[in-house]
Coordinates of C-alpha atoms in Angstrom, one line a residue:
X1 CA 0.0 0.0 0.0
X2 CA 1.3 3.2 -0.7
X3 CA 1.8 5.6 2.3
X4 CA 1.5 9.2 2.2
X5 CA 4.8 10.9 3.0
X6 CA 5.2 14.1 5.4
X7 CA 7.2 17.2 4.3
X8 CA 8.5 19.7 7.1
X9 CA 6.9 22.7 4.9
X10 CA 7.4 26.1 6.0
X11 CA 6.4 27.2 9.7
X12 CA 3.5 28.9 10.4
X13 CA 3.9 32.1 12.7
X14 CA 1.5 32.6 15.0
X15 CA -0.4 36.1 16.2
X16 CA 0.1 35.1 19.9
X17 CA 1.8 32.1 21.1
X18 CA 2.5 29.1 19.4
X19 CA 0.7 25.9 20.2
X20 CA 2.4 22.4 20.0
X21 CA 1.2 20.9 16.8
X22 CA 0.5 17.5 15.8
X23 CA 1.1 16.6 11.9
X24 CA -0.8 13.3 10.2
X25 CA -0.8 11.8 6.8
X26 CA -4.2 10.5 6.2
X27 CA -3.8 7.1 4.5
X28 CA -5.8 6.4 1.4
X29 CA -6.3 2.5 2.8
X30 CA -5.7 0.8 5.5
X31 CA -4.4 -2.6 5.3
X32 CA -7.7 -4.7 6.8
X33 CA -5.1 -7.3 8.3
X34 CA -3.5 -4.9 10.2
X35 CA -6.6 -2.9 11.3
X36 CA -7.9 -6.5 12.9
X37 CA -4.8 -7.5 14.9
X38 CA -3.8 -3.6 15.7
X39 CA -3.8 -3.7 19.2
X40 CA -2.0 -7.1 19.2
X41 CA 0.6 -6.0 17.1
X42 CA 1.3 -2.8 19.3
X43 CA 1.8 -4.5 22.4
X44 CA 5.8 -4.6 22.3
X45 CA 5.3 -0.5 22.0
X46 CA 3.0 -0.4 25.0
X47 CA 5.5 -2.2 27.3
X48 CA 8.2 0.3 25.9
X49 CA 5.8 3.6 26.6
X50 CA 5.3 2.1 30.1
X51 CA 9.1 2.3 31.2
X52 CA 9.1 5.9 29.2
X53 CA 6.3 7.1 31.3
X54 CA 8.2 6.3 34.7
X55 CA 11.1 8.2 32.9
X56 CA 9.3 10.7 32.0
X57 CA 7.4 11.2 35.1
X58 CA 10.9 11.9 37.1
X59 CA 12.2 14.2 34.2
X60 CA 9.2 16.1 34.7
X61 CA 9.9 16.6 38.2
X62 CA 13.3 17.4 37.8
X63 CA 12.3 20.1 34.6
X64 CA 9.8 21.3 37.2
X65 CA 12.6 22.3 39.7
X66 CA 14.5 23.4 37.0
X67 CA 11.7 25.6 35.2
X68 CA 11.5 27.5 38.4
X69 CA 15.0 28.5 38.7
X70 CA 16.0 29.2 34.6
X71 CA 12.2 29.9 33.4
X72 CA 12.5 27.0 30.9
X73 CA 13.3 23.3 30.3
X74 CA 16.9 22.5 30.4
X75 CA 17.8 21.3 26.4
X76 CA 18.6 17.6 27.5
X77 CA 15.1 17.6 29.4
X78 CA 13.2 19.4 27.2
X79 CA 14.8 16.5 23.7
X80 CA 14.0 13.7 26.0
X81 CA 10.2 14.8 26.6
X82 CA 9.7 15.7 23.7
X83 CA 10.9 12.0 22.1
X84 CA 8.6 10.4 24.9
X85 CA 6.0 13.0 23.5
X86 CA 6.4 11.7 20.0
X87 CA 6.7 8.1 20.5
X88 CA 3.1 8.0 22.8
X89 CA 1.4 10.0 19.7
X90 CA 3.1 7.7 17.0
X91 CA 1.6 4.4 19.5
X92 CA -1.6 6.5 20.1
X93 CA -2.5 7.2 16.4
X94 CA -1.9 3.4 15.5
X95 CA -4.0 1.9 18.0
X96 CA -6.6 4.5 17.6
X97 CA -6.9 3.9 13.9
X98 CA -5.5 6.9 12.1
X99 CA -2.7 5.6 10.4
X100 CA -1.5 2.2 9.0
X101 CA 2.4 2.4 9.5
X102 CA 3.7 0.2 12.1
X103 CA 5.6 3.0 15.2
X104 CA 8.9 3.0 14.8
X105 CA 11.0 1.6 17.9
X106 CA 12.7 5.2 18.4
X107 CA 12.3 8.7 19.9
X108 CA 13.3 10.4 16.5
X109 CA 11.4 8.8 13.5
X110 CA 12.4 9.1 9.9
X111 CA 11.4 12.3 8.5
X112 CA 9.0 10.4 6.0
X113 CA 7.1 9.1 9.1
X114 CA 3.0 10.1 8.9
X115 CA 3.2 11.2 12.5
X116 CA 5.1 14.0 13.4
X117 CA 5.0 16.5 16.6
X118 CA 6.4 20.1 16.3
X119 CA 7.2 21.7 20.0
X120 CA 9.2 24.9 20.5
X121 CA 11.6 25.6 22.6
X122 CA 9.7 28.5 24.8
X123 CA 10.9 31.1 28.0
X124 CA 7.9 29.8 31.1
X125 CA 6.7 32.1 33.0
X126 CA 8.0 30.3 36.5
X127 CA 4.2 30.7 38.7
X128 CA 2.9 29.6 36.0
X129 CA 5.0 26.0 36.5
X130 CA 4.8 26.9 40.2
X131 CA 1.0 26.5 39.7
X132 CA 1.1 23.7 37.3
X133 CA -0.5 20.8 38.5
X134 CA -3.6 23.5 39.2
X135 CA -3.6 25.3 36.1
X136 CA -4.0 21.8 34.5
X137 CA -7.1 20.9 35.5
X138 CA -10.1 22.1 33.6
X139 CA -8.3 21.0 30.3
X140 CA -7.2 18.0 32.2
X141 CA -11.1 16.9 32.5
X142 CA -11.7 17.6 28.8
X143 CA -9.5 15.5 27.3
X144 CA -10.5 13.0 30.1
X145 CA -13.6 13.3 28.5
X146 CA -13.0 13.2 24.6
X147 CA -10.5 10.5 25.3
X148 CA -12.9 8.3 27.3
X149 CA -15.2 8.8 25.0
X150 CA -14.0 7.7 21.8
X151 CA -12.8 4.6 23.8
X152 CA -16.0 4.1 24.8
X153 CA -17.0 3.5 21.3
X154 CA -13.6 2.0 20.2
X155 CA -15.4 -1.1 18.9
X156 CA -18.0 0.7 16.4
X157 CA -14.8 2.8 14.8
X158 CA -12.6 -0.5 15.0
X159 CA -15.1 -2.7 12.9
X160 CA -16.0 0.7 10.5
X161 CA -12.2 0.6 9.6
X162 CA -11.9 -2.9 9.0
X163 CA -14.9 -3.2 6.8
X164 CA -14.3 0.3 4.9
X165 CA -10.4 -0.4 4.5
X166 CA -10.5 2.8 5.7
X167 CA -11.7 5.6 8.5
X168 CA -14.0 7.8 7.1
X169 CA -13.1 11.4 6.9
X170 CA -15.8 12.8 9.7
X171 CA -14.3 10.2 12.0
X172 CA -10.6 10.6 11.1
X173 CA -11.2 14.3 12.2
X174 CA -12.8 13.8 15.3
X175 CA -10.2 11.5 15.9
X176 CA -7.7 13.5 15.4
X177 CA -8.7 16.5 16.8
X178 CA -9.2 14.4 20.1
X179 CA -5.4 12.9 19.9
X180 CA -4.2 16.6 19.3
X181 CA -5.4 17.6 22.5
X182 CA -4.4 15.1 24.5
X183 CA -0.9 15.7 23.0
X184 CA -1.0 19.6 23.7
X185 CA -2.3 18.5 27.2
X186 CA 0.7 16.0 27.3
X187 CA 3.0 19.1 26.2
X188 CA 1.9 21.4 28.6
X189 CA 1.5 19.1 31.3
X190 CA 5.8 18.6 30.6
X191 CA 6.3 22.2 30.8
X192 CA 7.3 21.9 26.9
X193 CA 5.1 24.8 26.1
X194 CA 3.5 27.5 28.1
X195 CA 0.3 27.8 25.8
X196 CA -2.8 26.1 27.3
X197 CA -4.5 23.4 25.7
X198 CA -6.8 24.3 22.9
X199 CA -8.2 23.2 19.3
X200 CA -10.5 20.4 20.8
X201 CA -13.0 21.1 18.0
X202 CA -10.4 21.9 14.8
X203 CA -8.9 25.1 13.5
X204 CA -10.4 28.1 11.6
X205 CA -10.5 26.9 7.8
X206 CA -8.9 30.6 7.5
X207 CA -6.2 30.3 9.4
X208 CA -3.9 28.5 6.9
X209 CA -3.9 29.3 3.3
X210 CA -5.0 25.8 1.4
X211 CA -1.2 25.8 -0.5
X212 CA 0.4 25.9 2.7
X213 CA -1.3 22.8 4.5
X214 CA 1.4 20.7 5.7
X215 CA -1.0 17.5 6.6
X216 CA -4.3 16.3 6.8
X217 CA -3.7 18.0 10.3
X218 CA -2.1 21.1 10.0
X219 CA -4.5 23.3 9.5
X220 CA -7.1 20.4 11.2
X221 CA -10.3 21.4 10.1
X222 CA -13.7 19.9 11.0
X223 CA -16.5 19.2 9.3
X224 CA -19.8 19.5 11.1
X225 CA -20.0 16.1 11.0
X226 CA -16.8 15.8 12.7
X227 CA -17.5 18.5 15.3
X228 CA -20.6 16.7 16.2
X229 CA -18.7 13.3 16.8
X230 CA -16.2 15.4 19.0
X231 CA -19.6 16.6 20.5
X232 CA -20.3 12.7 21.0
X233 CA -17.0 11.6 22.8
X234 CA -17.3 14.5 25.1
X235 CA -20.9 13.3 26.3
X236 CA -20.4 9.8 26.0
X237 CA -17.0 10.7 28.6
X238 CA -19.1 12.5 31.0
X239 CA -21.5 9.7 31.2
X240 CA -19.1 7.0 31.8
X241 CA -17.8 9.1 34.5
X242 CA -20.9 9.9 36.3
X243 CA -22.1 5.9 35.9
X244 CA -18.6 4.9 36.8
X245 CA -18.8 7.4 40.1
X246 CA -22.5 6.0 40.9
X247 CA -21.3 2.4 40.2
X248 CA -18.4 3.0 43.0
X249 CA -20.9 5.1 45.7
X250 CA -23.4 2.4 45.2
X251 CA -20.6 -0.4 45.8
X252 CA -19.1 1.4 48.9
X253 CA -22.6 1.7 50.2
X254 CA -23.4 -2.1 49.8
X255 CA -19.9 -2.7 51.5
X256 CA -20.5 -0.4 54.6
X257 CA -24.0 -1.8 55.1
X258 CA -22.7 -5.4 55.3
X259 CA -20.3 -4.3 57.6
X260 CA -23.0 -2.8 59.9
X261 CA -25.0 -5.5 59.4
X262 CA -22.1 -7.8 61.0

């Protein structure tokens, strides 16, 4: 199958701040063998993105310290996040169906990869690391909620693809838009840029001129179609959290009254 190839294009400049951006090839086809044993086939990459997350959970502790004293990452700390950054998108667009390339086993991946980040080296203002884990929050329980929502449906897309060869369009964007979130979450949540999380539902379709699109990403616009699945994962999250948090209450209610009844 032939797979679309990336091109580093010109950079964009923004009017305020630049965001971290996340660049996919859309493939034509997917490969139907492939789509049925995905998240068999990237189990080797989630044991690898498990002892990168304890890395990178101590890096980001250290950066912290560090933020506060230079105002930004240290270089070595701010490469290594950003390869961990990289490598969980590359996994994360595999298993959630947007691409058919198999993740390369690497922090850098070949410049003709379809999944590329682009992070900035940016000053931080220091209380606004100071207040980090805070500041986090509210965008912290959105992409809770897009995320846990498209999983909750993960088996409608999954069978889609592998009978379509292919996700279609409304889906791929929804898709997308949720995986760029959670990766400008990721980024800010690693102090690798000081701009807050945003873009949930796509981009202005003016933003970018059309001849300077660098991906099916970059500029990411939605259709309403694809706003309105966006729409979906956010409710579908929201009500797999409240019936989770019921669920528990009524389970820790049973418990204690057995207890009492002892």
């Amino acid at each position: 199958m032939a797979e679309g190839r990336w091109s580093p294009g010109r950079k964009e400049t923004d009017a305020d701040e630049f965001r971290p951006v996340l660049d996919i090839v859309e493939p034509a086809r997917q490969r139907r063998l492939t789509v049925l044993l995905r998240l068999l086939l990237l189990i080797p990459h989630f044991i690898v993105l498990f002892f990168l997350h304890i890395a990178a959970f101590f890096t980001v502790i250290v950066g912290w310290f560090a933020a506060l004293v230079l105002g930004r990452l240290p270089d070595p700390v701010f490469r290594f996040l950003t390869g961990v950054l990289g490598y969980d998108m590359r996994v994360s667009a595999s298993d959630m169906l947007l691409i058919d390339r198999y993740p390369p086993f690497a922090l850098t991946p070949p410049a003709d990869y379809p999944v590329q980040i682009e992070v900035r080296p940016t000053p931080l203002n220091r209380l606004a690391v100071l207040f980090r884990i805070f500041l986090m929050i509210p965008a912290a329980i959105v992409q809770s909620l897009a995320v846990y929502g498209w999983w909750a449906l993960a088996f409608v897309w999954w069978l889609i693809t592998l009978c379509l060869g292919r996700m279609p369009r409304p889906l791929f964007e929804a898709t997308a838009a949720t995986l760029r979130y959670r990766m400008r979450f990721s980024a800010y949540v690693m102090m690798l840029t000081p701009a807050y999380p945003k873009g949930l539902f796509g981009d202005d379709d003016l933003a970018v001129a059309p001849e300077h699109s660098r991906s099916a990403t970059r500029p990411l616009v939605l259709s309403s179609a694809g706003k309105w699945l966006v729409v979906l994962f956010l409710v579908l999250g929201l009500a797999g959290h409240i019936t989770s948090s019921v669920t528990a209450s009524t389970t820790d209610d049973t418990t204690d009254t057995r207890l009492v009844g002892r």
